XYZ file of C-alpha atoms in Angstrom:
258
model
C 0.000 0.000 0.000
C 1.252 3.439 -0.852
C 2.859 5.145 2.119
C 1.057 8.381 1.292
C -2.291 6.581 1.369
C -1.417 4.960 4.692
C -0.443 8.366 6.107
C -3.722 9.864 4.885
C -5.708 7.043 6.522
C -3.857 7.549 9.808
C -4.593 11.280 9.713
C -8.285 10.621 9.007
C -8.464 8.133 11.878
C -6.821 10.641 14.225
C -9.230 13.341 13.092
C -12.185 11.035 13.723
C -10.841 10.196 17.177
C -10.332 13.917 17.891
C -13.857 14.710 16.668
C -15.256 11.948 18.863
C -13.358 13.289 21.879
C -14.545 16.834 21.210
C -18.137 15.656 20.763
C -17.891 13.601 23.934
C -16.561 16.590 25.861
C -19.340 18.760 24.402
C -22.005 16.269 25.502
C -20.420 15.983 28.933
C -20.210 19.777 29.430
C -23.765 20.161 28.171
C -24.901 17.471 30.595
C -23.072 19.134 33.494
C -24.459 22.581 32.607
C -27.960 21.180 32.173
C -27.672 19.537 35.578
C -26.488 22.766 37.181
C -29.243 24.770 35.473
C -31.808 22.184 36.535
C -30.490 22.267 40.101
C -30.529 26.083 40.072
C -34.059 26.111 38.653
C -35.290 23.664 41.294
C -33.741 25.778 44.009
C -35.369 28.992 42.733
C -38.674 27.837 41.265
C -39.170 24.213 42.338
C -39.086 22.949 38.744
C -36.293 21.403 36.617
C -37.065 23.575 33.553
C -35.650 27.082 33.973
C -37.872 28.678 31.323
C -40.946 26.974 32.753
C -39.926 28.120 36.228
C -39.528 31.737 35.078
C -42.947 31.655 33.423
C -44.447 30.129 36.555
C -42.842 32.830 38.701
C -44.161 35.545 36.359
C -47.691 34.193 36.776
C -47.312 34.044 40.567
C -46.219 37.697 40.670
C -49.104 38.656 38.378
C -51.609 36.995 40.720
C -50.205 38.083 44.101
C -51.681 41.385 45.391
C -49.287 44.048 46.625
C -49.153 44.700 50.361
C -50.306 48.130 51.509
C -48.991 50.306 54.328
C -51.806 49.949 56.855
C -51.847 52.795 59.372
C -55.630 53.038 59.672
C -55.719 52.062 63.349
C -52.979 54.593 64.073
C -54.499 57.627 62.336
C -58.265 57.040 62.414
C -58.693 58.022 66.117
C -56.968 61.371 65.431
C -59.088 61.939 62.339
C -62.293 61.205 64.234
C -61.207 63.557 67.023
C -60.596 66.393 64.550
C -63.596 65.536 62.343
C -66.329 63.690 64.321
C -68.562 63.499 61.237
C -65.919 61.777 59.117
C -67.273 58.501 57.651
C -64.320 56.214 57.070
C -66.078 53.476 55.067
C -67.707 56.039 52.806
C -64.433 57.868 52.192
C -62.590 54.624 51.497
C -65.199 53.678 48.895
C -64.947 57.139 47.335
C -61.151 56.825 47.179
C -61.438 53.488 45.367
C -63.989 54.949 42.936
C -61.712 57.908 42.209
C -58.795 55.551 41.552
C -60.698 53.264 39.180
C -62.349 56.167 37.342
C -58.940 57.886 36.993
C -57.488 54.755 35.347
C -60.518 54.364 33.083
C -60.154 58.006 32.046
C -56.541 57.331 31.032
C -57.651 54.218 29.145
C -60.322 56.085 27.176
C -58.374 59.377 27.096
C -61.546 61.051 28.334
C -61.268 63.003 31.605
C -65.049 63.224 32.053
C -65.056 59.662 33.431
C -63.392 60.892 36.643
C -66.085 60.672 39.337
C -64.843 63.568 41.509
C -61.763 65.553 42.410
C -60.242 69.004 42.760
C -58.994 71.094 39.853
C -55.524 69.915 40.825
C -56.454 66.261 40.226
C -58.285 67.027 36.987
C -55.267 68.934 35.685
C -53.032 65.988 36.599
C -55.303 63.665 34.629
C -55.585 66.001 31.648
C -51.803 66.417 31.488
C -51.312 62.644 31.436
C -53.837 62.273 28.621
C -52.257 65.093 26.617
C -48.796 63.528 27.006
C -50.099 60.228 25.607
C -51.742 62.029 22.699
C -48.579 64.001 21.913
C -46.562 60.756 21.862
C -49.272 59.067 19.764
C -49.563 56.388 22.448
C -52.425 54.606 24.161
C -52.287 53.324 27.733
C -54.824 50.606 28.438
C -56.327 49.622 31.785
C -59.016 46.936 32.004
C -60.422 44.355 34.452
C -59.567 46.732 37.307
C -59.947 45.184 40.764
C -59.097 46.899 44.067
C -57.989 44.281 46.603
C -57.507 46.413 49.702
C -57.457 50.064 50.788
C -56.033 51.479 54.019
C -55.076 54.883 55.416
C -51.359 55.419 54.906
C -50.936 58.935 56.290
C -52.750 61.816 57.990
C -51.165 65.265 57.856
C -52.035 68.743 59.092
C -49.720 71.413 57.684
C -50.466 75.164 57.564
C -54.200 74.705 57.577
C -54.185 71.915 55.018
C -55.488 68.584 56.283
C -54.936 65.567 54.080
C -55.534 61.846 54.327
C -53.604 59.519 52.029
C -55.338 56.248 51.158
C -53.201 53.443 49.746
C -54.810 50.794 47.547
C -53.574 47.472 46.199
C -55.015 47.124 42.705
C -54.976 44.507 39.958
C -55.539 45.090 36.246
C -54.601 44.280 32.684
C -52.258 47.076 31.647
C -50.146 47.790 28.591
C -48.813 50.750 26.636
C -48.925 50.700 22.852
C -48.031 52.814 19.849
C -49.313 52.086 16.343
C -50.354 48.606 17.473
C -46.904 47.765 18.904
C -46.675 46.933 22.626
C -44.135 49.180 24.357
C -44.788 48.040 27.926
C -46.841 45.342 29.625
C -48.786 42.455 28.064
C -52.301 42.224 26.693
C -53.225 39.065 28.589
C -51.048 39.111 31.732
C -52.370 40.806 34.864
C -50.318 43.324 36.834
C -50.374 44.127 40.533
C -49.773 47.728 41.634
C -50.150 50.179 44.529
C -51.604 53.679 44.379
C -51.804 56.583 46.818
C -54.977 58.656 46.638
C -54.869 61.933 48.581
C -57.991 63.369 50.201
C -57.872 66.987 51.391
C -60.186 69.020 53.610
C -61.577 72.084 51.875
C -63.285 74.836 53.867
C -64.528 76.892 50.935
C -64.470 75.225 47.524
C -64.304 78.414 45.421
C -61.670 80.064 47.612
C -59.454 77.000 47.707
C -59.720 76.390 43.961
C -58.743 80.016 43.341
C -55.652 79.346 45.428
C -54.741 76.302 43.351
C -56.199 73.857 45.887
C -53.289 74.535 48.198
C -55.474 74.807 51.293
C -56.100 77.758 53.559
C -53.877 79.344 56.165
C -55.869 79.533 59.390
C -55.100 82.784 61.193
C -57.082 85.165 63.378
C -58.364 88.119 61.287
C -57.727 90.471 64.246
C -54.312 89.604 65.730
C -52.984 87.205 63.103
C -52.365 84.390 65.592
C -52.731 80.836 64.245
C -56.067 79.215 65.006
C -56.053 75.909 66.926
C -58.023 73.991 64.305
C -60.253 74.046 61.278
C -63.423 74.244 63.353
C -62.291 77.023 65.691
C -65.072 79.455 66.708
C -62.835 82.129 68.211
C -59.194 83.120 68.598
C -57.499 81.604 71.657
C -55.354 84.743 72.119
C -57.710 87.709 71.678
C -61.156 86.016 71.802
C -62.118 87.493 68.420
C -64.981 85.487 66.883
C -64.045 83.594 63.745
C -66.553 83.475 60.895
C -66.606 79.985 59.416
C -66.965 79.416 55.688
C -70.325 78.134 54.542
C -68.902 75.190 52.651
C -66.740 72.552 54.317
C -66.028 69.349 52.478
C -63.485 66.671 51.593
C -62.224 66.174 48.049
C -59.499 64.234 46.252
C -56.398 66.050 45.020
C -54.028 63.427 43.576
C -53.649 59.848 42.356
C -50.108 58.446 42.225
C -48.680 54.978 41.664
C -46.161 53.963 44.318
C -43.875 51.041 45.038
Protein backbone atom coordinates (compact mmCIF):
# COMPACT_ATOMS: atom_id res chain seq x y z
CA UNK A 1 0.00 0.00 0.00
CA UNK A 2 1.25 3.44 -0.85
CA UNK A 3 2.86 5.14 2.12
CA UNK A 4 1.06 8.38 1.29
CA UNK A 5 -2.29 6.58 1.37
CA UNK A 6 -1.42 4.96 4.69
CA UNK A 7 -0.44 8.37 6.11
CA UNK A 8 -3.72 9.86 4.88
CA UNK A 9 -5.71 7.04 6.52
CA UNK A 10 -3.86 7.55 9.81
CA UNK A 11 -4.59 11.28 9.71
CA UNK A 12 -8.29 10.62 9.01
CA UNK A 13 -8.46 8.13 11.88
CA UNK A 14 -6.82 10.64 14.22
CA UNK A 15 -9.23 13.34 13.09
CA UNK A 16 -12.18 11.03 13.72
CA UNK A 17 -10.84 10.20 17.18
CA UNK A 18 -10.33 13.92 17.89
CA UNK A 19 -13.86 14.71 16.67
CA UNK A 20 -15.26 11.95 18.86
CA UNK A 21 -13.36 13.29 21.88
CA UNK A 22 -14.55 16.83 21.21
CA UNK A 23 -18.14 15.66 20.76
CA UNK A 24 -17.89 13.60 23.93
CA UNK A 25 -16.56 16.59 25.86
CA UNK A 26 -19.34 18.76 24.40
CA UNK A 27 -22.01 16.27 25.50
CA UNK A 28 -20.42 15.98 28.93
CA UNK A 29 -20.21 19.78 29.43
CA UNK A 30 -23.77 20.16 28.17
CA UNK A 31 -24.90 17.47 30.59
CA UNK A 32 -23.07 19.13 33.49
CA UNK A 33 -24.46 22.58 32.61
CA UNK A 34 -27.96 21.18 32.17
CA UNK A 35 -27.67 19.54 35.58
CA UNK A 36 -26.49 22.77 37.18
CA UNK A 37 -29.24 24.77 35.47
CA UNK A 38 -31.81 22.18 36.54
CA UNK A 39 -30.49 22.27 40.10
CA UNK A 40 -30.53 26.08 40.07
CA UNK A 41 -34.06 26.11 38.65
CA UNK A 42 -35.29 23.66 41.29
CA UNK A 43 -33.74 25.78 44.01
CA UNK A 44 -35.37 28.99 42.73
CA UNK A 45 -38.67 27.84 41.27
CA UNK A 46 -39.17 24.21 42.34
CA UNK A 47 -39.09 22.95 38.74
CA UNK A 48 -36.29 21.40 36.62
CA UNK A 49 -37.07 23.57 33.55
CA UNK A 50 -35.65 27.08 33.97
CA UNK A 51 -37.87 28.68 31.32
CA UNK A 52 -40.95 26.97 32.75
CA UNK A 53 -39.93 28.12 36.23
CA UNK A 54 -39.53 31.74 35.08
CA UNK A 55 -42.95 31.66 33.42
CA UNK A 56 -44.45 30.13 36.55
CA UNK A 57 -42.84 32.83 38.70
CA UNK A 58 -44.16 35.55 36.36
CA UNK A 59 -47.69 34.19 36.78
CA UNK A 60 -47.31 34.04 40.57
CA UNK A 61 -46.22 37.70 40.67
CA UNK A 62 -49.10 38.66 38.38
CA UNK A 63 -51.61 37.00 40.72
CA UNK A 64 -50.20 38.08 44.10
CA UNK A 65 -51.68 41.38 45.39
CA UNK A 66 -49.29 44.05 46.62
CA UNK A 67 -49.15 44.70 50.36
CA UNK A 68 -50.31 48.13 51.51
CA UNK A 69 -48.99 50.31 54.33
CA UNK A 70 -51.81 49.95 56.85
CA UNK A 71 -51.85 52.79 59.37
CA UNK A 72 -55.63 53.04 59.67
CA UNK A 73 -55.72 52.06 63.35
CA UNK A 74 -52.98 54.59 64.07
CA UNK A 75 -54.50 57.63 62.34
CA UNK A 76 -58.26 57.04 62.41
CA UNK A 77 -58.69 58.02 66.12
CA UNK A 78 -56.97 61.37 65.43
CA UNK A 79 -59.09 61.94 62.34
CA UNK A 80 -62.29 61.20 64.23
CA UNK A 81 -61.21 63.56 67.02
CA UNK A 82 -60.60 66.39 64.55
CA UNK A 83 -63.60 65.54 62.34
CA UNK A 84 -66.33 63.69 64.32
CA UNK A 85 -68.56 63.50 61.24
CA UNK A 86 -65.92 61.78 59.12
CA UNK A 87 -67.27 58.50 57.65
CA UNK A 88 -64.32 56.21 57.07
CA UNK A 89 -66.08 53.48 55.07
CA UNK A 90 -67.71 56.04 52.81
CA UNK A 91 -64.43 57.87 52.19
CA UNK A 92 -62.59 54.62 51.50
CA UNK A 93 -65.20 53.68 48.89
CA UNK A 94 -64.95 57.14 47.34
CA UNK A 95 -61.15 56.83 47.18
CA UNK A 96 -61.44 53.49 45.37
CA UNK A 97 -63.99 54.95 42.94
CA UNK A 98 -61.71 57.91 42.21
CA UNK A 99 -58.80 55.55 41.55
CA UNK A 100 -60.70 53.26 39.18
CA UNK A 101 -62.35 56.17 37.34
CA UNK A 102 -58.94 57.89 36.99
CA UNK A 103 -57.49 54.76 35.35
CA UNK A 104 -60.52 54.36 33.08
CA UNK A 105 -60.15 58.01 32.05
CA UNK A 106 -56.54 57.33 31.03
CA UNK A 107 -57.65 54.22 29.14
CA UNK A 108 -60.32 56.09 27.18
CA UNK A 109 -58.37 59.38 27.10
CA UNK A 110 -61.55 61.05 28.33
CA UNK A 111 -61.27 63.00 31.60
CA UNK A 112 -65.05 63.22 32.05
CA UNK A 113 -65.06 59.66 33.43
CA UNK A 114 -63.39 60.89 36.64
CA UNK A 115 -66.09 60.67 39.34
CA UNK A 116 -64.84 63.57 41.51
CA UNK A 117 -61.76 65.55 42.41
CA UNK A 118 -60.24 69.00 42.76
CA UNK A 119 -58.99 71.09 39.85
CA UNK A 120 -55.52 69.91 40.82
CA UNK A 121 -56.45 66.26 40.23
CA UNK A 122 -58.28 67.03 36.99
CA UNK A 123 -55.27 68.93 35.69
CA UNK A 124 -53.03 65.99 36.60
CA UNK A 125 -55.30 63.66 34.63
CA UNK A 126 -55.59 66.00 31.65
CA UNK A 127 -51.80 66.42 31.49
CA UNK A 128 -51.31 62.64 31.44
CA UNK A 129 -53.84 62.27 28.62
CA UNK A 130 -52.26 65.09 26.62
CA UNK A 131 -48.80 63.53 27.01
CA UNK A 132 -50.10 60.23 25.61
CA UNK A 133 -51.74 62.03 22.70
CA UNK A 134 -48.58 64.00 21.91
CA UNK A 135 -46.56 60.76 21.86
CA UNK A 136 -49.27 59.07 19.76
CA UNK A 137 -49.56 56.39 22.45
CA UNK A 138 -52.43 54.61 24.16
CA UNK A 139 -52.29 53.32 27.73
CA UNK A 140 -54.82 50.61 28.44
CA UNK A 141 -56.33 49.62 31.78
CA UNK A 142 -59.02 46.94 32.00
CA UNK A 143 -60.42 44.35 34.45
CA UNK A 144 -59.57 46.73 37.31
CA UNK A 145 -59.95 45.18 40.76
CA UNK A 146 -59.10 46.90 44.07
CA UNK A 147 -57.99 44.28 46.60
CA UNK A 148 -57.51 46.41 49.70
CA UNK A 149 -57.46 50.06 50.79
CA UNK A 150 -56.03 51.48 54.02
CA UNK A 151 -55.08 54.88 55.42
CA UNK A 152 -51.36 55.42 54.91
CA UNK A 153 -50.94 58.94 56.29
CA UNK A 154 -52.75 61.82 57.99
CA UNK A 155 -51.17 65.27 57.86
CA UNK A 156 -52.03 68.74 59.09
CA UNK A 157 -49.72 71.41 57.68
CA UNK A 158 -50.47 75.16 57.56
CA UNK A 159 -54.20 74.70 57.58
CA UNK A 160 -54.18 71.91 55.02
CA UNK A 161 -55.49 68.58 56.28
CA UNK A 162 -54.94 65.57 54.08
CA UNK A 163 -55.53 61.85 54.33
CA UNK A 164 -53.60 59.52 52.03
CA UNK A 165 -55.34 56.25 51.16
CA UNK A 166 -53.20 53.44 49.75
CA UNK A 167 -54.81 50.79 47.55
CA UNK A 168 -53.57 47.47 46.20
CA UNK A 169 -55.02 47.12 42.70
CA UNK A 170 -54.98 44.51 39.96
CA UNK A 171 -55.54 45.09 36.25
CA UNK A 172 -54.60 44.28 32.68
CA UNK A 173 -52.26 47.08 31.65
CA UNK A 174 -50.15 47.79 28.59
CA UNK A 175 -48.81 50.75 26.64
CA UNK A 176 -48.92 50.70 22.85
CA UNK A 177 -48.03 52.81 19.85
CA UNK A 178 -49.31 52.09 16.34
CA UNK A 179 -50.35 48.61 17.47
CA UNK A 180 -46.90 47.77 18.90
CA UNK A 181 -46.68 46.93 22.63
CA UNK A 182 -44.14 49.18 24.36
CA UNK A 183 -44.79 48.04 27.93
CA UNK A 184 -46.84 45.34 29.62
CA UNK A 185 -48.79 42.45 28.06
CA UNK A 186 -52.30 42.22 26.69
CA UNK A 187 -53.23 39.06 28.59
CA UNK A 188 -51.05 39.11 31.73
CA UNK A 189 -52.37 40.81 34.86
CA UNK A 190 -50.32 43.32 36.83
CA UNK A 191 -50.37 44.13 40.53
CA UNK A 192 -49.77 47.73 41.63
CA UNK A 193 -50.15 50.18 44.53
CA UNK A 194 -51.60 53.68 44.38
CA UNK A 195 -51.80 56.58 46.82
CA UNK A 196 -54.98 58.66 46.64
CA UNK A 197 -54.87 61.93 48.58
CA UNK A 198 -57.99 63.37 50.20
CA UNK A 199 -57.87 66.99 51.39
CA UNK A 200 -60.19 69.02 53.61
CA UNK A 201 -61.58 72.08 51.87
CA UNK A 202 -63.28 74.84 53.87
CA UNK A 203 -64.53 76.89 50.93
CA UNK A 204 -64.47 75.22 47.52
CA UNK A 205 -64.30 78.41 45.42
CA UNK A 206 -61.67 80.06 47.61
CA UNK A 207 -59.45 77.00 47.71
CA UNK A 208 -59.72 76.39 43.96
CA UNK A 209 -58.74 80.02 43.34
CA UNK A 210 -55.65 79.35 45.43
CA UNK A 211 -54.74 76.30 43.35
CA UNK A 212 -56.20 73.86 45.89
CA UNK A 213 -53.29 74.53 48.20
CA UNK A 214 -55.47 74.81 51.29
CA UNK A 215 -56.10 77.76 53.56
CA UNK A 216 -53.88 79.34 56.17
CA UNK A 217 -55.87 79.53 59.39
CA UNK A 218 -55.10 82.78 61.19
CA UNK A 219 -57.08 85.16 63.38
CA UNK A 220 -58.36 88.12 61.29
CA UNK A 221 -57.73 90.47 64.25
CA UNK A 222 -54.31 89.60 65.73
CA UNK A 223 -52.98 87.21 63.10
CA UNK A 224 -52.37 84.39 65.59
CA UNK A 225 -52.73 80.84 64.24
CA UNK A 226 -56.07 79.22 65.01
CA UNK A 227 -56.05 75.91 66.93
CA UNK A 228 -58.02 73.99 64.31
CA UNK A 229 -60.25 74.05 61.28
CA UNK A 230 -63.42 74.24 63.35
CA UNK A 231 -62.29 77.02 65.69
CA UNK A 232 -65.07 79.45 66.71
CA UNK A 233 -62.84 82.13 68.21
CA UNK A 234 -59.19 83.12 68.60
CA UNK A 235 -57.50 81.60 71.66
CA UNK A 236 -55.35 84.74 72.12
CA UNK A 237 -57.71 87.71 71.68
CA UNK A 238 -61.16 86.02 71.80
CA UNK A 239 -62.12 87.49 68.42
CA UNK A 240 -64.98 85.49 66.88
CA UNK A 241 -64.05 83.59 63.74
CA UNK A 242 -66.55 83.48 60.90
CA UNK A 243 -66.61 79.99 59.42
CA UNK A 244 -66.96 79.42 55.69
CA UNK A 245 -70.32 78.13 54.54
CA UNK A 246 -68.90 75.19 52.65
CA UNK A 247 -66.74 72.55 54.32
CA UNK A 248 -66.03 69.35 52.48
CA UNK A 249 -63.49 66.67 51.59
CA UNK A 250 -62.22 66.17 48.05
CA UNK A 251 -59.50 64.23 46.25
CA UNK A 252 -56.40 66.05 45.02
CA UNK A 253 -54.03 63.43 43.58
CA UNK A 254 -53.65 59.85 42.36
CA UNK A 255 -50.11 58.45 42.22
CA UNK A 256 -48.68 54.98 41.66
CA UNK A 257 -46.16 53.96 44.32
CA UNK A 258 -43.88 51.04 45.04
